[in-house]
Amino acid sequence: MVKAVVGDETQLNLVQNRLSQSGLTSQVGLVIGKLSSALDRGFVYDLVPTPSNDAGEPACSIIDTFKDDKKKGSSKSKSQIADSSTLAIDKDWVSEHARQVSRMLLGGMKVIGIYVWVSDASFKNSTITLSQLLQTVKGVAEAAPISATDWDERLLIHICYSPMRWTCRNCVLASNITASSIRPCDFKMGRVLSSLRTFRCTYNFELSLPICRENASNSSMLSAILHHGISIHAKVLNSARALIDGNLVVNEESSVTEGLHEVELLLPFMKNTLGEACSNKDVIGVLMFSGSVCSFAYSNSKESISQAVADIKDDIIRSLQSRLDIICDQADEDLGPMDNDVQDASQGKTPEKPVSRLVLRLLRDTCSLAFPRRVFIPWSGGTFICDYLQPSERLEVLKDHCVELMSMEVPTDTSTILQPEAEAPSLIAKSFWDVAVPGQPASTSSLEKSKKMNTNGVVGGGKSAKSFNFNILAAVFFLLLSILVGFILVGQS
């Protein structure tokens, strides 16, 4: 359990100054940092305010119930007026903000809770306020999980004005989260971001994801197959050994020099599961997902190297999942009639939005899809965050993303933006009617054979039939010729 939290002094002082000068009576946002189970400590890198929703309304506001009572003719004392202030939070909007921000964070950086800027009276004197805050913490945890198994703790930071004071609480997640789920923890500021170690890895992958017959019968969507394939590959990646600066990681040593460290992952030898499945006649198609992922991870100097390697692996998988989610989100924003997509797929055409809605059993032709490529934007203390660009997008779109989601400006000097992925990962969906098995000659499906069957029952069409008839005639001719030559030789003897 997290017992102490250290916030980056430089960043949090900037946050405090910004809030003090804003004139706002309330604000809610996300806590970006890391929770370390090995150290029982939390590290806060920055606080990111949640923007206004689509209607232009703030994510949180103070509701003074005393005004409503005054309209009814009732009167209250000053202490009752303080108790009447309630904080209203749009917890769904804060959770959506957390979901999108989590895509922009690199290895070792997560959404680890929420913060609230509100007076001490509004925070403490209302059970409704506390309940809303806890439900918001829970919603953020569900929208932006820390890991596959998740972490059952999140932070709730209260920044109080008049007097200015920071308070940090540790919230233990539960199905029914209540005030008893909160534990106070020590909070102080110090040197955090500038002391992080940086790890970088370029990971090349090539996944062959078989489409089995039972999947086709259930009309599984392409996005579901990809999500499943990525999750399966995550288990393989977790068993990979790592080289850091050319040295094999063999123990839990935590001493590495400052600066950038290169990581190379060594995958274990795997059987050709696709070939085995095809030989068992279970596969009727294949998705080829390949490309290169550039990954970064940041680690505290007190953490072990193995934790940095785990953060790199987690970042690679999250990057692949984020790209797929982005494509699916954009497809869902402009949904057309489902019947049109099904009709296009049945005619061998690739729909405009193929990923989230493509019905596998109707696919007749090979189709391809380019995934967004990852770019890295300078953030704070020499660290980076990331964003994803579609093939048709340029760097200019990064400005709106960063301003809205991270409350930061993109550097005017675009040379500081790293673009190591020259080519984005891509997906090729092979035809389900003619799948070539690795190491075996391409086979023709029964449907293709039935289309090519001629009236004599010979597979291959007219040319094959003519060749077959010619071979029979040639054999009969040579047989007759041999008999004739035999009679001549007998007569001469």
Coordinates of C-alpha atoms in Angstrom, one line a residue:
M1 CA 0.0 0.0 0.0
V2 CA 1.2 3.5 -0.9
K3 CA 2.2 5.2 2.4
A4 CA 4.1 8.2 1.0
V5 CA 3.8 10.4 -2.1
V6 CA 6.5 12.6 -3.6
G7 CA 5.4 15.3 -6.1
D8 CA 7.7 17.0 -8.6
E9 CA 8.3 20.4 -7.0
T10 CA 8.8 22.3 -10.3
Q11 CA 5.6 21.1 -12.0
L12 CA 3.4 21.3 -8.9
N13 CA 4.5 24.8 -8.1
L14 CA 3.5 25.8 -11.6
V15 CA 0.1 24.1 -11.1
Q16 CA -0.4 26.0 -7.8
N17 CA 0.5 29.3 -9.3
R18 CA -1.8 28.7 -12.3
L19 CA -4.8 27.8 -10.0
S20 CA -4.2 30.7 -7.7
Q21 CA -4.2 33.2 -10.6
S22 CA -7.2 31.6 -12.3
G23 CA -9.9 32.9 -10.0
L24 CA -11.7 29.6 -10.1
T25 CA -13.5 28.3 -7.1
S26 CA -13.3 24.7 -8.2
Q27 CA -11.4 22.5 -10.7
V28 CA -11.0 18.8 -11.1
G29 CA -8.3 16.9 -13.2
L30 CA -6.0 13.9 -13.4
V31 CA -2.9 13.0 -11.5
I32 CA -0.1 11.7 -13.7
G33 CA 2.6 9.7 -12.1
K34 CA 3.5 6.2 -10.9
L35 CA 2.7 3.9 -8.0
S36 CA 5.5 1.6 -7.0
S37 CA 4.5 -1.6 -5.1
A38 CA 8.2 -2.4 -4.4
L39 CA 8.8 0.9 -2.8
D40 CA 5.3 1.5 -1.3
R41 CA 5.5 5.0 -2.7
G42 CA 3.8 7.1 -5.2
F43 CA 5.4 9.6 -7.6
V44 CA 3.4 12.6 -9.0
Y45 CA 4.8 14.0 -12.2
D46 CA 2.1 16.6 -13.1
L47 CA -1.6 17.5 -12.7
V48 CA -3.7 17.8 -15.8
P49 CA -7.0 19.7 -15.7
T50 CA -10.1 18.1 -17.3
P51 CA -11.4 20.4 -20.0
S52 CA -15.0 21.6 -20.5
N53 CA -17.3 19.1 -22.0
D54 CA -18.9 19.3 -25.5
A55 CA -21.5 21.7 -24.2
G56 CA -18.9 24.0 -22.9
E57 CA -19.6 23.3 -19.2
P58 CA -16.8 22.8 -16.7
A59 CA -16.1 19.3 -15.4
C60 CA -16.9 20.5 -11.9
S61 CA -18.7 23.4 -10.2
I62 CA -19.8 24.6 -6.8
I63 CA -23.6 24.3 -6.1
D64 CA -24.8 26.5 -3.3
T65 CA -28.0 25.0 -2.0
F66 CA -28.5 28.0 0.3
K67 CA -29.7 30.0 -2.7
D68 CA -32.5 27.6 -3.4
D69 CA -33.5 27.7 0.3
K70 CA -33.4 31.5 0.3
K71 CA -35.9 31.6 -2.6
K72 CA -38.2 29.5 -0.5
G73 CA -38.0 32.1 2.3
S74 CA -35.8 30.1 4.7
S75 CA -32.8 31.6 6.6
K76 CA -29.5 30.1 7.6
S77 CA -26.6 31.0 9.7
K78 CA -23.0 31.4 8.3
S79 CA -22.0 28.0 9.4
Q80 CA -25.0 26.5 7.7
I81 CA -24.2 28.4 4.5
A82 CA -20.7 26.9 4.5
D83 CA -22.2 23.4 4.9
S84 CA -24.6 24.1 2.0
S85 CA -21.8 24.3 -0.6
T86 CA -21.7 21.1 -2.7
L87 CA -19.2 20.1 -5.4
A88 CA -20.8 18.7 -8.5
I89 CA -18.6 16.6 -10.8
D90 CA -19.2 15.2 -14.2
K91 CA -17.5 11.9 -13.4
D92 CA -18.2 10.4 -16.8
W93 CA -16.5 13.2 -18.6
V94 CA -13.5 13.0 -16.2
S95 CA -13.3 9.3 -16.9
E96 CA -13.3 9.9 -20.7
H97 CA -10.6 12.4 -20.3
A98 CA -8.5 9.8 -18.4
R99 CA -9.1 7.2 -21.1
Q100 CA -7.7 9.5 -23.8
V101 CA -4.8 10.9 -21.8
S102 CA -3.7 7.3 -20.9
R103 CA -3.0 6.8 -24.6
M104 CA -0.5 9.6 -24.6
L105 CA 1.6 8.4 -21.7
L106 CA 4.7 6.3 -22.1
G107 CA 6.0 3.4 -20.0
G108 CA 6.2 4.1 -16.3
M109 CA 3.7 7.0 -16.6
K110 CA 0.0 6.4 -15.7
V111 CA -3.1 8.1 -14.6
I112 CA -2.9 7.3 -10.9
G113 CA -5.9 9.4 -9.6
I114 CA -7.6 12.7 -9.5
Y115 CA -7.0 16.1 -7.9
V116 CA -9.6 18.7 -6.9
W117 CA -9.1 22.4 -6.3
V118 CA -11.8 23.5 -3.9
S119 CA -12.2 25.2 -0.5
D120 CA -11.8 23.2 2.7
A121 CA -15.4 23.8 3.6
S122 CA -16.8 22.5 0.3
F123 CA -14.5 19.4 0.5
K124 CA -15.2 18.4 4.1
N125 CA -18.6 19.5 5.0
S126 CA -20.6 17.6 2.4
T127 CA -21.0 13.8 2.3
I128 CA -22.3 14.3 -1.3
T129 CA -19.0 15.8 -2.3
L130 CA -17.0 13.0 -0.9
S131 CA -19.2 10.4 -2.5
Q132 CA -18.9 12.1 -5.9
L133 CA -15.1 12.3 -5.6
L134 CA -14.8 8.6 -4.7
Q135 CA -17.1 7.6 -7.6
T136 CA -15.0 9.8 -9.9
V137 CA -11.8 8.0 -8.7
K138 CA -13.4 4.7 -9.4
G139 CA -14.5 5.7 -12.9
V140 CA -11.0 7.0 -13.7
A141 CA -9.5 3.7 -12.5
E142 CA -11.9 1.7 -14.8
A143 CA -11.3 4.0 -17.8
A144 CA -7.5 4.0 -17.5
P145 CA -6.3 0.8 -15.8
I146 CA -2.7 0.8 -14.6
S147 CA -1.9 -2.8 -15.7
A148 CA -3.6 -5.9 -17.0
T149 CA -4.2 -7.1 -13.4
D150 CA -4.7 -3.5 -12.4
W151 CA -3.6 -1.8 -9.2
D152 CA -6.2 -1.5 -6.4
E153 CA -5.2 1.9 -5.3
R154 CA -5.6 5.5 -6.6
L155 CA -4.7 8.9 -5.2
L156 CA -7.0 11.7 -4.3
I157 CA -5.2 15.1 -4.0
H158 CA -7.0 18.0 -2.5
I159 CA -5.5 21.5 -3.1
C160 CA -7.1 23.8 -0.6
Y161 CA -7.1 27.6 -0.9
S162 CA -7.4 30.0 2.0
P163 CA -5.2 28.8 3.4
M164 CA -3.1 27.1 0.7
R165 CA -2.6 23.5 1.6
W166 CA -2.0 20.2 -0.2
T167 CA -3.5 16.9 1.1
C168 CA -3.1 13.5 -0.4
R169 CA -5.3 10.5 0.3
N170 CA -4.9 6.9 -0.8
C171 CA -8.2 5.4 -2.1
V172 CA -8.5 1.6 -2.0
L173 CA -10.7 0.5 -4.9
A174 CA -13.7 -1.7 -4.1
S175 CA -17.1 -2.6 -5.7
N176 CA -18.7 -0.3 -3.1
I177 CA -16.2 2.4 -2.4
T178 CA -17.0 4.5 0.7
A179 CA -15.3 6.9 3.1
S180 CA -13.7 3.9 4.9
S181 CA -11.8 3.2 1.7
I182 CA -9.7 6.4 2.2
R183 CA -6.3 6.4 3.9
P184 CA -4.2 9.5 4.5
C185 CA -0.6 9.4 3.2
D186 CA 2.4 11.6 3.6
F187 CA 2.8 14.1 0.8
K188 CA 5.9 16.2 0.0
M189 CA 7.5 17.8 -2.9
G190 CA 11.0 17.1 -4.3
R191 CA 13.1 16.3 -7.3
V192 CA 11.2 13.6 -9.3
L193 CA 11.1 14.1 -13.1
S194 CA 14.7 15.2 -13.5
S195 CA 15.9 12.1 -11.7
L196 CA 14.1 9.6 -14.0
R197 CA 16.1 7.2 -16.1
T198 CA 15.1 6.8 -19.7
F199 CA 14.9 3.5 -21.6
R200 CA 14.2 3.1 -25.3
C201 CA 13.3 0.1 -27.4
T202 CA 12.5 -0.4 -31.1
Y203 CA 10.4 -3.5 -31.3
N204 CA 9.8 -5.2 -34.6
F205 CA 6.9 -7.6 -34.7
E206 CA 5.1 -9.8 -37.2
L207 CA 1.9 -11.5 -36.0
S208 CA 0.0 -14.1 -37.9
L209 CA -3.4 -14.3 -36.4
P210 CA -5.4 -17.3 -37.7
I211 CA -9.1 -16.9 -38.3
C212 CA -10.7 -20.2 -37.2
R213 CA -13.8 -21.6 -38.5
E214 CA -15.7 -21.2 -35.2
N215 CA -14.9 -17.5 -35.2
A216 CA -16.3 -17.1 -38.7
S217 CA -19.5 -18.9 -37.8
N218 CA -20.0 -16.4 -34.9
S219 CA -19.4 -13.5 -37.3
S220 CA -16.5 -12.1 -35.1
M221 CA -15.4 -8.6 -36.0
L222 CA -11.9 -7.9 -37.2
S223 CA -11.3 -5.5 -34.2
A224 CA -12.2 -8.3 -31.7
I225 CA -9.7 -10.7 -33.4
L226 CA -7.0 -8.1 -33.3
H227 CA -7.6 -7.3 -29.6
H228 CA -7.5 -11.0 -28.8
G229 CA -4.3 -11.4 -30.8
I230 CA -2.6 -8.5 -29.1
S231 CA -3.5 -9.8 -25.7
I232 CA -2.1 -13.3 -26.6
H233 CA 1.1 -11.7 -27.8
A234 CA 1.4 -9.7 -24.6
K235 CA 1.9 -13.0 -22.7
V236 CA 4.6 -14.0 -25.2
L237 CA 6.3 -10.6 -24.8
N238 CA 6.2 -10.9 -21.0
S239 CA 8.5 -14.0 -21.2
A240 CA 11.1 -12.2 -23.4
R241 CA 14.6 -11.7 -22.0
A242 CA 16.1 -8.2 -22.3
L243 CA 19.4 -6.7 -23.2
I244 CA 20.1 -3.2 -21.9
D245 CA 23.0 -1.5 -23.6
G246 CA 24.0 -4.9 -24.9
N247 CA 24.1 -6.6 -21.5
L248 CA 21.7 -9.3 -20.6
V249 CA 19.5 -8.5 -17.6
V250 CA 19.9 -11.5 -15.2
N251 CA 19.0 -10.1 -11.8
E252 CA 17.3 -7.3 -9.9
E253 CA 20.2 -4.9 -9.9
S254 CA 19.1 -1.3 -9.8
S255 CA 22.3 0.5 -10.6
V256 CA 22.5 2.0 -14.1
T257 CA 24.0 5.3 -15.1
E258 CA 21.9 8.3 -16.0
G259 CA 21.0 9.1 -19.5
L260 CA 19.4 7.1 -22.3
H261 CA 19.6 3.3 -22.2
E262 CA 18.8 1.1 -25.3
V263 CA 16.7 -2.0 -24.7
E264 CA 16.5 -5.1 -26.9
L265 CA 14.0 -7.8 -26.3
L266 CA 14.7 -11.5 -27.1
L267 CA 11.6 -13.5 -27.7
P268 CA 11.5 -17.2 -26.9
F269 CA 11.3 -19.7 -29.7
M270 CA 7.7 -20.3 -30.7
K271 CA 6.1 -23.0 -32.7
N272 CA 4.4 -22.2 -35.9
T273 CA 0.9 -22.3 -34.5
L274 CA -0.6 -21.0 -37.7
G275 CA 0.8 -23.8 -39.7
E276 CA -0.4 -26.4 -37.2
A277 CA -3.8 -24.9 -37.2
C278 CA -4.0 -24.9 -41.0
S279 CA -2.8 -28.5 -41.2
N280 CA -5.7 -29.3 -38.9
K281 CA -8.1 -27.6 -41.2
D282 CA -9.3 -25.2 -38.5
V283 CA -8.2 -22.0 -40.2
I284 CA -10.1 -20.4 -43.1
G285 CA -8.2 -17.1 -43.1
V286 CA -5.3 -15.1 -41.6
L287 CA -4.6 -11.6 -40.5
M288 CA -1.0 -10.5 -40.9
F289 CA -0.2 -7.7 -38.4
S290 CA 3.4 -6.4 -38.6
G291 CA 5.5 -3.3 -38.2
S292 CA 7.8 -1.5 -35.8
V293 CA 7.0 0.1 -32.5
C294 CA 9.2 2.7 -30.8
S295 CA 8.8 2.6 -27.1
F296 CA 10.0 4.7 -24.2
A297 CA 9.9 4.0 -20.4
Y298 CA 10.9 6.1 -17.4
S299 CA 12.0 4.6 -14.1
N300 CA 12.9 6.0 -10.7
S301 CA 16.5 5.6 -9.7
K302 CA 15.4 3.4 -6.8
E303 CA 13.5 1.0 -8.9
S304 CA 15.1 -2.2 -10.3
I305 CA 16.0 -2.7 -13.9
S306 CA 13.5 -5.5 -14.3
Q307 CA 10.8 -3.0 -13.5
A308 CA 12.0 -0.7 -16.3
V309 CA 11.9 -3.7 -18.7
A310 CA 8.4 -4.5 -17.6
D311 CA 7.4 -0.9 -18.3
I312 CA 8.8 -1.1 -21.8
K313 CA 6.9 -4.3 -22.5
D314 CA 3.7 -2.8 -21.1
D315 CA 4.2 0.3 -23.3
I316 CA 4.6 -1.7 -26.5
I317 CA 1.3 -3.6 -25.9
R318 CA -0.6 -0.5 -24.8
S319 CA 0.7 1.3 -27.9
L320 CA -0.7 -1.4 -30.2
Q321 CA -4.0 -1.5 -28.4
S322 CA -4.2 2.3 -28.4
R323 CA -3.8 2.4 -32.2
L324 CA -6.6 -0.1 -32.7
D325 CA -8.8 1.8 -30.3
I326 CA -8.2 5.1 -32.1
I327 CA -9.3 3.5 -35.4
C328 CA -12.4 2.0 -33.9
D329 CA -13.3 5.3 -32.2
Q330 CA -13.0 7.2 -35.4
A331 CA -15.1 4.5 -37.2
D332 CA -17.8 4.8 -34.6
E333 CA -18.0 8.6 -34.9
D334 CA -19.4 8.3 -38.4
L335 CA -21.3 5.0 -38.6
G336 CA -23.1 4.3 -41.8
P337 CA -25.8 1.7 -42.4
M338 CA -24.6 -1.8 -41.4
D339 CA -26.2 -3.3 -44.5
N340 CA -24.0 -1.2 -46.8
D341 CA -20.8 -2.5 -45.1
V342 CA -22.0 -6.1 -45.3
Q343 CA -22.9 -5.7 -48.9
D344 CA -19.5 -4.2 -49.8
A345 CA -17.7 -7.0 -47.9
S346 CA -19.7 -9.7 -49.7
Q347 CA -18.8 -8.2 -53.0
G348 CA -15.1 -8.3 -52.1
K349 CA -14.9 -4.5 -51.4
T350 CA -13.2 -3.1 -48.4
P351 CA -15.6 -0.8 -46.4
E352 CA -14.4 2.7 -45.6
K353 CA -14.5 1.8 -41.9
P354 CA -13.3 -1.8 -42.0
V355 CA -11.9 -2.5 -38.5
S356 CA -14.8 -2.3 -36.0
R357 CA -17.5 -3.5 -38.3
L358 CA -16.0 -5.9 -40.9
V359 CA -17.7 -9.3 -40.8
L360 CA -15.0 -11.9 -41.3
R361 CA -17.2 -14.6 -42.8
L362 CA -18.2 -12.2 -45.7
L363 CA -14.6 -11.3 -46.6
R364 CA -13.7 -12.5 -50.1
D365 CA -10.7 -10.4 -51.1
T366 CA -7.5 -9.3 -49.5
C367 CA -7.7 -6.0 -47.8
S368 CA -5.1 -3.9 -46.0
L369 CA -5.1 -1.2 -43.3
A370 CA -2.4 1.3 -42.2
F371 CA -2.3 2.0 -38.5
P372 CA -1.5 5.4 -37.0
R373 CA 2.1 6.1 -36.4
R374 CA 3.5 7.2 -33.1
V375 CA 5.2 10.5 -32.5
F376 CA 6.9 11.8 -29.4
I377 CA 6.4 15.4 -28.0
P378 CA 8.6 17.0 -25.4
W379 CA 6.9 17.3 -22.1
S380 CA 8.4 18.2 -18.7
G381 CA 11.8 17.6 -17.2
G382 CA 13.3 16.2 -20.4
T383 CA 10.5 13.6 -20.7
F384 CA 8.2 12.9 -23.6
I385 CA 4.6 12.1 -24.2
C386 CA 3.2 10.6 -27.4
D387 CA 0.4 11.0 -29.9
Y388 CA -0.7 9.1 -33.0
L389 CA -1.1 10.4 -36.5
Q390 CA -3.2 8.8 -39.2
P391 CA -1.6 8.4 -42.6
S392 CA -3.4 11.5 -43.9
E393 CA -2.6 13.7 -40.9
R394 CA 0.2 16.1 -40.4
L395 CA 2.0 17.4 -37.3
E396 CA -0.4 20.4 -37.1
V397 CA -3.1 18.2 -35.5
L398 CA -0.9 17.6 -32.5
K399 CA -1.6 21.1 -31.3
D400 CA -5.3 20.7 -30.6
H401 CA -4.7 17.3 -29.0
C402 CA -2.1 18.6 -26.6
V403 CA -3.9 21.8 -25.6
E404 CA -7.2 20.0 -25.0
L405 CA -6.1 16.8 -23.3
M406 CA -2.8 17.7 -21.6
S407 CA -3.2 21.5 -21.2
M408 CA 0.2 22.2 -22.9
E409 CA 1.5 23.9 -26.0
V410 CA 3.3 22.0 -28.7
P411 CA 6.8 23.3 -29.4
T412 CA 6.9 25.6 -32.4
D413 CA 10.2 24.0 -33.4
T414 CA 8.9 20.7 -35.0
S415 CA 12.5 19.3 -35.0
T416 CA 12.1 18.6 -31.3
I417 CA 9.2 16.2 -32.1
L418 CA 10.6 12.7 -32.5
Q419 CA 9.3 10.7 -35.4
P420 CA 11.2 7.4 -35.2
E421 CA 8.5 5.3 -36.8
A422 CA 9.1 5.9 -40.5
E423 CA 6.4 3.4 -41.4
A424 CA 3.4 2.7 -39.2
P425 CA 2.3 -0.9 -38.4
S426 CA 0.0 -2.3 -41.0
L427 CA -2.6 -5.1 -41.2
I428 CA -3.3 -7.4 -44.2
A429 CA -6.3 -9.6 -44.1
K430 CA -5.8 -12.5 -46.4
S431 CA -8.6 -14.0 -48.4
F432 CA -10.5 -16.7 -46.5
W433 CA -10.9 -18.6 -49.7
D434 CA -7.3 -19.1 -50.6
V435 CA -5.0 -19.3 -47.7
A436 CA -1.3 -20.2 -48.2
V437 CA 0.1 -22.2 -45.3
P438 CA 3.8 -21.5 -44.5
G439 CA 5.9 -24.4 -45.8
Q440 CA 3.1 -25.9 -47.9
P441 CA 1.9 -25.1 -51.4
A442 CA -1.1 -22.9 -51.6
S443 CA -4.3 -24.9 -51.6
T444 CA -7.6 -24.1 -53.4
S445 CA -10.7 -24.0 -51.3
S446 CA -13.7 -26.2 -52.0
L447 CA -15.7 -23.2 -53.1
E448 CA -13.1 -22.3 -55.7
K449 CA -12.9 -25.9 -56.9
S450 CA -16.6 -26.1 -57.3
K451 CA -16.6 -23.0 -59.4
K452 CA -13.9 -24.5 -61.6
M453 CA -15.5 -27.9 -62.0
N454 CA -16.2 -28.8 -65.6
T455 CA -18.8 -31.1 -67.0
N456 CA -16.4 -34.1 -67.0
G457 CA -15.7 -33.5 -63.2
V458 CA -12.1 -32.4 -63.8
V459 CA -10.8 -29.6 -61.6
G460 CA -9.0 -26.8 -63.4
G461 CA -11.2 -25.7 -66.4
G462 CA -11.0 -26.3 -70.1
K463 CA -7.2 -26.3 -70.5
S464 CA -6.8 -29.0 -67.9
A465 CA -9.5 -31.1 -69.5
K466 CA -7.9 -30.9 -73.0
S467 CA -4.5 -31.8 -71.5
F468 CA -6.1 -34.8 -69.8
N469 CA -7.7 -36.0 -73.1
F470 CA -4.5 -35.6 -75.1
N471 CA -2.6 -37.7 -72.6
I472 CA -5.1 -40.6 -73.0
L473 CA -4.9 -40.4 -76.8
A474 CA -1.1 -40.4 -76.7
A475 CA -1.1 -43.5 -74.5
V476 CA -3.5 -45.4 -76.8
F477 CA -1.4 -44.5 -79.9
F478 CA 1.9 -45.7 -78.3
L479 CA 0.1 -48.9 -77.2
L480 CA -1.1 -49.7 -80.8
L481 CA 2.3 -48.8 -82.2
S482 CA 4.0 -51.2 -79.9
I483 CA 1.6 -54.0 -80.9
L484 CA 2.2 -53.3 -84.6
V485 CA 6.0 -53.4 -84.2
G486 CA 5.7 -56.7 -82.3
F487 CA 3.7 -58.3 -85.1
I488 CA 6.3 -57.1 -87.7
L489 CA 9.2 -58.5 -85.7
V490 CA 7.5 -61.9 -85.2
G491 CA 6.7 -62.2 -89.0
Q492 CA 10.3 -61.5 -89.9
S493 CA 11.6 -64.2 -87.6

